[in-house]
Structure formats: C-alpha cells, structure tokens
N, C-alpha and C. Protein backbone atom coordinates (compact mmCIF):
# COMPACT_ATOMS: atom_id res chain seq x y z
N UNK A 1 -13.77 15.44 -3.13
CA UNK A 1 -13.26 14.58 -2.10
C UNK A 1 -12.32 13.56 -2.73
N UNK A 2 -11.27 13.19 -2.01
CA UNK A 2 -10.29 12.24 -2.50
C UNK A 2 -10.90 10.84 -2.51
N UNK A 3 -10.72 10.13 -3.62
CA UNK A 3 -11.18 8.75 -3.73
C UNK A 3 -10.02 7.87 -4.16
N UNK A 4 -9.95 6.68 -3.58
CA UNK A 4 -8.90 5.72 -3.89
C UNK A 4 -9.55 4.39 -4.22
N UNK A 5 -9.12 3.75 -5.31
CA UNK A 5 -9.67 2.48 -5.74
C UNK A 5 -8.54 1.51 -6.00
N UNK A 6 -8.54 0.40 -5.23
CA UNK A 6 -7.52 -0.63 -5.39
C UNK A 6 -7.98 -1.68 -6.39
N UNK A 7 -7.01 -2.31 -7.03
CA UNK A 7 -7.29 -3.42 -7.93
C UNK A 7 -6.08 -4.35 -7.96
N UNK A 8 -6.29 -5.55 -8.46
CA UNK A 8 -5.19 -6.49 -8.64
C UNK A 8 -5.12 -7.62 -7.64
N UNK A 9 -5.99 -7.62 -6.65
CA UNK A 9 -5.98 -8.71 -5.69
C UNK A 9 -6.49 -9.99 -6.28
N UNK A 10 -6.30 -11.07 -5.55
CA UNK A 10 -6.76 -12.36 -6.02
C UNK A 10 -6.15 -13.49 -5.24
N UNK A 11 -6.29 -14.68 -5.79
CA UNK A 11 -5.77 -15.90 -5.19
C UNK A 11 -4.50 -16.32 -5.91
N UNK A 12 -3.47 -16.61 -5.15
CA UNK A 12 -2.19 -17.01 -5.72
C UNK A 12 -1.54 -18.05 -4.82
N UNK A 13 -0.78 -18.94 -5.41
CA UNK A 13 -0.06 -19.94 -4.64
C UNK A 13 1.19 -19.33 -4.01
N UNK A 14 1.59 -19.90 -2.89
CA UNK A 14 2.82 -19.47 -2.25
C UNK A 14 3.98 -19.50 -3.24
N UNK A 15 4.79 -18.44 -3.19
CA UNK A 15 5.89 -18.30 -4.13
C UNK A 15 5.54 -17.49 -5.36
N UNK A 16 4.27 -17.23 -5.58
CA UNK A 16 3.83 -16.48 -6.73
C UNK A 16 3.89 -14.99 -6.52
N UNK A 17 3.36 -14.25 -7.50
CA UNK A 17 3.42 -12.80 -7.48
C UNK A 17 2.07 -12.19 -7.82
N UNK A 18 1.84 -11.00 -7.30
CA UNK A 18 0.70 -10.18 -7.65
C UNK A 18 1.16 -8.73 -7.71
N UNK A 19 0.47 -7.94 -8.51
CA UNK A 19 0.72 -6.51 -8.56
C UNK A 19 -0.58 -5.78 -8.26
N UNK A 20 -0.58 -5.04 -7.18
CA UNK A 20 -1.73 -4.24 -6.80
C UNK A 20 -1.56 -2.83 -7.34
N UNK A 21 -2.67 -2.22 -7.70
CA UNK A 21 -2.65 -0.85 -8.19
C UNK A 21 -3.73 -0.05 -7.48
N UNK A 22 -3.43 1.20 -7.23
CA UNK A 22 -4.37 2.11 -6.60
C UNK A 22 -4.48 3.36 -7.45
N UNK A 23 -5.69 3.66 -7.90
CA UNK A 23 -5.95 4.87 -8.66
C UNK A 23 -6.57 5.90 -7.75
N UNK A 24 -6.03 7.10 -7.78
CA UNK A 24 -6.43 8.16 -6.87
C UNK A 24 -7.04 9.31 -7.64
N UNK A 25 -8.23 9.72 -7.22
CA UNK A 25 -8.89 10.89 -7.80
C UNK A 25 -8.76 12.04 -6.82
N UNK A 26 -8.26 13.16 -7.29
CA UNK A 26 -8.10 14.32 -6.45
C UNK A 26 -7.01 15.22 -6.99
N UNK A 27 -6.89 16.37 -6.39
CA UNK A 27 -5.95 17.37 -6.87
C UNK A 27 -4.62 17.36 -6.13
N UNK A 28 -4.49 16.56 -5.09
CA UNK A 28 -3.32 16.62 -4.22
C UNK A 28 -2.42 15.41 -4.29
N UNK A 29 -2.65 14.50 -5.25
CA UNK A 29 -1.89 13.25 -5.27
C UNK A 29 -0.38 13.50 -5.36
N UNK A 30 0.04 14.37 -6.24
CA UNK A 30 1.47 14.58 -6.46
C UNK A 30 2.17 15.20 -5.27
N UNK A 31 1.41 15.73 -4.32
CA UNK A 31 1.98 16.33 -3.12
C UNK A 31 1.81 15.46 -1.88
N UNK A 32 1.30 14.25 -2.06
CA UNK A 32 0.92 13.41 -0.93
C UNK A 32 1.73 12.13 -0.88
N UNK A 33 2.23 11.80 0.31
CA UNK A 33 2.80 10.48 0.53
C UNK A 33 1.68 9.44 0.47
N UNK A 34 2.02 8.24 0.01
CA UNK A 34 1.05 7.16 -0.14
C UNK A 34 1.52 5.93 0.61
N UNK A 35 0.56 5.13 1.02
CA UNK A 35 0.90 3.91 1.73
C UNK A 35 0.04 2.74 1.31
N UNK A 36 0.59 1.55 1.48
CA UNK A 36 -0.15 0.30 1.36
C UNK A 36 -0.19 -0.35 2.74
N UNK A 37 -1.38 -0.71 3.16
CA UNK A 37 -1.62 -1.35 4.44
C UNK A 37 -2.31 -2.68 4.21
N UNK A 38 -2.23 -3.55 5.20
CA UNK A 38 -2.97 -4.80 5.11
C UNK A 38 -3.55 -5.14 6.48
N UNK A 39 -4.64 -5.88 6.43
CA UNK A 39 -5.29 -6.31 7.65
C UNK A 39 -5.76 -7.75 7.47
N UNK A 40 -5.19 -8.63 8.26
CA UNK A 40 -5.59 -10.03 8.28
C UNK A 40 -6.67 -10.22 9.34
N UNK A 41 -7.48 -11.26 9.22
CA UNK A 41 -8.53 -11.51 10.21
C UNK A 41 -7.99 -11.58 11.62
N UNK A 42 -8.60 -10.83 12.53
CA UNK A 42 -8.20 -10.84 13.91
C UNK A 42 -6.95 -10.06 14.23
N UNK A 43 -6.38 -9.36 13.25
CA UNK A 43 -5.16 -8.62 13.48
C UNK A 43 -5.35 -7.14 13.19
N UNK A 44 -4.43 -6.33 13.71
CA UNK A 44 -4.47 -4.90 13.48
C UNK A 44 -4.03 -4.58 12.06
N UNK A 45 -4.55 -3.47 11.54
CA UNK A 45 -4.10 -3.00 10.24
C UNK A 45 -2.66 -2.49 10.36
N UNK A 46 -1.81 -2.90 9.43
CA UNK A 46 -0.41 -2.54 9.49
C UNK A 46 0.07 -2.00 8.15
N UNK A 47 1.03 -1.11 8.22
CA UNK A 47 1.64 -0.58 7.01
C UNK A 47 2.69 -1.55 6.50
N UNK A 48 2.58 -1.93 5.23
CA UNK A 48 3.58 -2.81 4.64
C UNK A 48 4.56 -2.05 3.76
N UNK A 49 4.12 -0.93 3.20
CA UNK A 49 5.00 -0.13 2.34
C UNK A 49 4.43 1.27 2.22
N UNK A 50 5.32 2.25 2.05
CA UNK A 50 4.89 3.62 1.87
C UNK A 50 5.92 4.35 1.02
N UNK A 51 5.49 5.45 0.43
CA UNK A 51 6.36 6.20 -0.48
C UNK A 51 6.06 7.68 -0.34
N UNK A 52 7.10 8.49 -0.35
CA UNK A 52 6.88 9.91 -0.20
C UNK A 52 6.40 10.52 -1.51
N UNK A 53 6.16 11.82 -1.50
CA UNK A 53 5.47 12.43 -2.64
C UNK A 53 6.28 12.42 -3.93
N UNK A 54 7.60 12.41 -3.83
CA UNK A 54 8.43 12.39 -5.04
C UNK A 54 8.77 10.97 -5.50
N UNK A 55 8.59 9.99 -4.63
CA UNK A 55 9.00 8.63 -4.92
C UNK A 55 10.44 8.33 -4.56
N UNK A 56 11.15 9.29 -4.01
CA UNK A 56 12.56 9.11 -3.70
C UNK A 56 12.80 8.42 -2.36
N UNK A 57 11.80 8.39 -1.50
CA UNK A 57 11.94 7.77 -0.19
C UNK A 57 10.84 6.74 0.00
N UNK A 58 11.22 5.57 0.50
CA UNK A 58 10.26 4.49 0.71
C UNK A 58 10.43 3.87 2.08
N UNK A 59 9.38 3.20 2.51
CA UNK A 59 9.38 2.44 3.76
C UNK A 59 8.82 1.05 3.48
N UNK A 60 9.42 0.05 4.12
CA UNK A 60 8.90 -1.31 4.04
C UNK A 60 8.92 -1.95 5.41
N UNK A 61 7.87 -2.66 5.72
CA UNK A 61 7.86 -3.46 6.93
C UNK A 61 8.91 -4.57 6.80
N UNK A 62 9.50 -4.94 7.93
CA UNK A 62 10.53 -5.97 7.90
C UNK A 62 10.04 -7.26 7.26
N UNK A 63 8.77 -7.56 7.44
CA UNK A 63 8.22 -8.81 6.94
C UNK A 63 8.15 -8.89 5.42
N UNK A 64 8.24 -7.75 4.73
CA UNK A 64 8.11 -7.75 3.28
C UNK A 64 9.34 -7.23 2.56
N UNK A 65 10.35 -6.79 3.28
CA UNK A 65 11.56 -6.28 2.65
C UNK A 65 12.19 -7.32 1.74
N UNK A 66 12.57 -6.88 0.57
CA UNK A 66 13.16 -7.78 -0.41
C UNK A 66 12.15 -8.51 -1.26
N UNK A 67 10.88 -8.46 -0.90
CA UNK A 67 9.83 -9.15 -1.65
C UNK A 67 8.83 -8.18 -2.29
N UNK A 68 8.53 -7.09 -1.62
CA UNK A 68 7.55 -6.11 -2.11
C UNK A 68 8.25 -4.86 -2.59
N UNK A 69 7.68 -4.21 -3.59
CA UNK A 69 8.19 -2.95 -4.09
C UNK A 69 7.04 -1.99 -4.32
N UNK A 70 7.13 -0.81 -3.73
CA UNK A 70 6.12 0.22 -3.94
C UNK A 70 6.64 1.22 -4.97
N UNK A 71 5.75 1.70 -5.81
CA UNK A 71 6.12 2.69 -6.81
C UNK A 71 4.93 3.61 -7.07
N UNK A 72 5.21 4.76 -7.65
CA UNK A 72 4.13 5.68 -7.97
C UNK A 72 4.38 6.33 -9.32
N UNK A 73 3.30 6.74 -9.95
CA UNK A 73 3.35 7.46 -11.20
C UNK A 73 2.49 8.70 -11.02
N UNK A 74 3.14 9.82 -10.77
CA UNK A 74 2.40 11.03 -10.47
C UNK A 74 1.65 11.58 -11.69
N UNK A 75 2.10 11.22 -12.89
CA UNK A 75 1.39 11.64 -14.09
C UNK A 75 0.06 10.92 -14.25
N UNK A 76 -0.02 9.69 -13.73
CA UNK A 76 -1.23 8.89 -13.85
C UNK A 76 -2.04 8.84 -12.55
N UNK A 77 -1.53 9.42 -11.50
CA UNK A 77 -2.18 9.38 -10.19
C UNK A 77 -2.40 7.94 -9.71
N UNK A 78 -1.35 7.14 -9.80
CA UNK A 78 -1.43 5.76 -9.36
C UNK A 78 -0.25 5.40 -8.46
N UNK A 79 -0.48 4.46 -7.57
CA UNK A 79 0.57 3.88 -6.76
C UNK A 79 0.40 2.37 -6.80
N UNK A 80 1.49 1.65 -7.04
CA UNK A 80 1.44 0.21 -7.20
C UNK A 80 2.22 -0.49 -6.09
N UNK A 81 1.88 -1.74 -5.88
CA UNK A 81 2.62 -2.59 -4.96
C UNK A 81 2.89 -3.91 -5.67
N UNK A 82 4.14 -4.13 -6.03
CA UNK A 82 4.55 -5.39 -6.63
C UNK A 82 4.92 -6.35 -5.51
N UNK A 83 4.25 -7.49 -5.47
CA UNK A 83 4.45 -8.47 -4.41
C UNK A 83 4.99 -9.76 -5.02
N UNK A 84 6.20 -10.10 -4.66
CA UNK A 84 6.85 -11.31 -5.14
C UNK A 84 7.09 -12.28 -3.99
N UNK A 85 7.34 -13.52 -4.33
CA UNK A 85 7.63 -14.56 -3.34
C UNK A 85 6.61 -14.55 -2.22
N UNK A 86 5.35 -14.55 -2.60
CA UNK A 86 4.28 -14.43 -1.62
C UNK A 86 4.24 -15.64 -0.69
N UNK A 87 3.90 -15.35 0.56
CA UNK A 87 3.78 -16.35 1.60
C UNK A 87 2.35 -16.42 2.10
N UNK A 88 2.01 -17.53 2.73
CA UNK A 88 0.67 -17.69 3.27
C UNK A 88 0.33 -16.55 4.24
N UNK A 89 1.29 -16.12 5.02
CA UNK A 89 1.05 -15.07 5.99
C UNK A 89 0.85 -13.69 5.38
N UNK A 90 1.02 -13.56 4.06
CA UNK A 90 0.68 -12.31 3.38
C UNK A 90 -0.81 -12.18 3.11
N UNK A 91 -1.57 -13.23 3.37
CA UNK A 91 -3.00 -13.20 3.14
C UNK A 91 -3.66 -12.11 3.99
N UNK A 92 -4.38 -11.21 3.34
CA UNK A 92 -5.01 -10.09 4.04
C UNK A 92 -5.80 -9.27 3.03
N UNK A 93 -6.57 -8.34 3.54
CA UNK A 93 -7.14 -7.29 2.71
C UNK A 93 -6.12 -6.16 2.66
N UNK A 94 -5.80 -5.73 1.45
CA UNK A 94 -4.81 -4.69 1.25
C UNK A 94 -5.49 -3.38 0.89
N UNK A 95 -5.07 -2.32 1.56
CA UNK A 95 -5.65 -0.99 1.37
C UNK A 95 -4.58 0.00 0.95
N UNK A 96 -4.93 0.90 0.05
CA UNK A 96 -4.06 2.04 -0.19
C UNK A 96 -4.62 3.25 0.54
N UNK A 97 -3.74 4.17 0.87
CA UNK A 97 -4.13 5.34 1.65
C UNK A 97 -3.23 6.51 1.31
N UNK A 98 -3.76 7.69 1.48
CA UNK A 98 -2.99 8.90 1.26
C UNK A 98 -2.83 9.66 2.56
N UNK A 99 -1.67 10.24 2.73
CA UNK A 99 -1.34 10.98 3.95
C UNK A 99 -1.73 12.45 3.86
N UNK A 100 -1.79 12.99 2.66
CA UNK A 100 -2.03 14.41 2.40
C UNK A 100 -0.88 15.29 2.89
N UNK A 101 0.24 14.70 3.14
CA UNK A 101 1.49 15.37 3.48
C UNK A 101 2.57 14.69 2.67
N UNK A 102 3.55 15.44 2.20
CA UNK A 102 4.53 14.86 1.29
C UNK A 102 5.51 13.90 1.92
N UNK A 103 5.93 14.17 3.15
CA UNK A 103 6.96 13.38 3.80
C UNK A 103 6.38 12.18 4.53
N UNK A 104 7.21 11.17 4.74
CA UNK A 104 6.82 9.98 5.47
C UNK A 104 7.27 10.05 6.92
N UNK A 105 6.46 9.51 7.83
CA UNK A 105 6.95 9.29 9.19
C UNK A 105 8.01 8.20 9.18
N UNK A 106 8.81 8.13 10.24
CA UNK A 106 9.83 7.09 10.32
C UNK A 106 9.20 5.71 10.26
N UNK A 107 8.11 5.53 11.00
CA UNK A 107 7.36 4.28 10.99
C UNK A 107 5.90 4.62 10.72
N UNK A 108 5.45 4.52 9.49
CA UNK A 108 4.07 4.90 9.16
C UNK A 108 3.05 4.02 9.88
N UNK A 109 1.99 4.65 10.35
CA UNK A 109 0.89 3.95 10.98
C UNK A 109 -0.43 4.42 10.42
N UNK A 110 -1.51 3.74 10.80
CA UNK A 110 -2.82 4.07 10.25
C UNK A 110 -3.24 5.49 10.53
N UNK A 111 -2.88 6.03 11.69
CA UNK A 111 -3.28 7.37 12.06
C UNK A 111 -2.54 8.45 11.29
N UNK A 112 -1.52 8.07 10.55
CA UNK A 112 -0.77 9.03 9.74
C UNK A 112 -1.38 9.25 8.37
N UNK A 113 -2.43 8.51 8.04
CA UNK A 113 -3.06 8.57 6.73
C UNK A 113 -4.54 8.88 6.88
N UNK A 114 -5.07 9.66 5.94
CA UNK A 114 -6.38 10.26 6.15
C UNK A 114 -7.48 9.77 5.23
N UNK A 115 -7.16 9.32 4.04
CA UNK A 115 -8.16 8.82 3.10
C UNK A 115 -7.76 7.43 2.66
N UNK A 116 -8.75 6.55 2.58
CA UNK A 116 -8.52 5.13 2.36
C UNK A 116 -9.38 4.58 1.24
N UNK A 117 -8.83 3.59 0.53
CA UNK A 117 -9.62 2.84 -0.41
C UNK A 117 -10.44 1.78 0.29
N UNK A 118 -11.24 1.05 -0.49
CA UNK A 118 -12.11 0.02 0.06
C UNK A 118 -11.39 -1.30 0.32
N UNK A 119 -10.23 -1.48 -0.26
CA UNK A 119 -9.45 -2.67 -0.04
C UNK A 119 -9.62 -3.71 -1.13
N UNK A 120 -8.61 -4.55 -1.28
CA UNK A 120 -8.66 -5.66 -2.22
C UNK A 120 -8.08 -6.89 -1.54
N UNK A 121 -8.76 -8.02 -1.71
CA UNK A 121 -8.37 -9.24 -1.02
C UNK A 121 -7.20 -9.91 -1.72
N UNK A 122 -6.20 -10.27 -0.94
CA UNK A 122 -5.09 -11.09 -1.41
C UNK A 122 -5.08 -12.37 -0.59
N UNK A 123 -5.19 -13.49 -1.27
CA UNK A 123 -5.18 -14.78 -0.61
C UNK A 123 -4.06 -15.63 -1.18
N UNK A 124 -3.18 -16.09 -0.31
CA UNK A 124 -2.05 -16.91 -0.71
C UNK A 124 -2.27 -18.31 -0.17
N UNK A 125 -2.34 -19.26 -1.05
CA UNK A 125 -2.54 -20.65 -0.65
C UNK A 125 -1.20 -21.33 -0.42
N UNK A 126 -1.16 -22.20 0.57
CA UNK A 126 0.07 -22.90 0.91
C UNK A 126 0.01 -24.35 0.49
C-alpha cells in the first residue's frame, strides 16, 4: 500500500521560510502526479501546489504563486514544497497526496488524489 510521510513543518515568523518534504513508499511514485494541500481550521482542504509525474508541469494556487515552489525527485521518491515569504494566512496543516495518474487536472482538487499523508502543521506568527 502507498504510504506518504510529511516533514518540515513548524513555527515561523511572517516573512520567513520553510521547506516541507514528503517521502513516498510504493512502486508507482515516478508515474504519479503529486500535490500539496492545506487545511486551516474551519476551512475546506485546498490544493496549493501540484506537479505532474515528470516534473515538467506544475500548478499553484493564486494565493501562493511567486512564494511557493513544488519539486520532485523521482530517484528518491520525494516531493518538496519550498515556502518563502510566509504569511499568517498560510497557517494550516499541510498534506501531500498522490493522484496515481501522471497528468494534472487543470484545477486540482481533493477528489483528484487518492492517497494522503498524515499532515504536518505550519504555523506562521504575525
């Protein structure tokens, strides 16, 4: 069964940076699009960034464009999310997920991804 483990969350001041990493166990990582989602208290889970199976195509939510960068290393079975210029409103639990399909939807959503990690807390103080 596919397993995903996030790491790198923590507490950071506004304007700071964090790098999240997701390690994936399974045989299909190199053929699967990956996504990073976040869920703040009282809000719906939303996709903030996603990447297709080759890494050549990416998606970013408007709220994080220019600040976040998603990347993957298919040799290591990892996908990272570099978060710069963090804002208070970025505070959320961040989850990585795999789609099990190589291509990305135009607007990725939670129902487009099938296996999820447990999440890592990111807290940005203002």
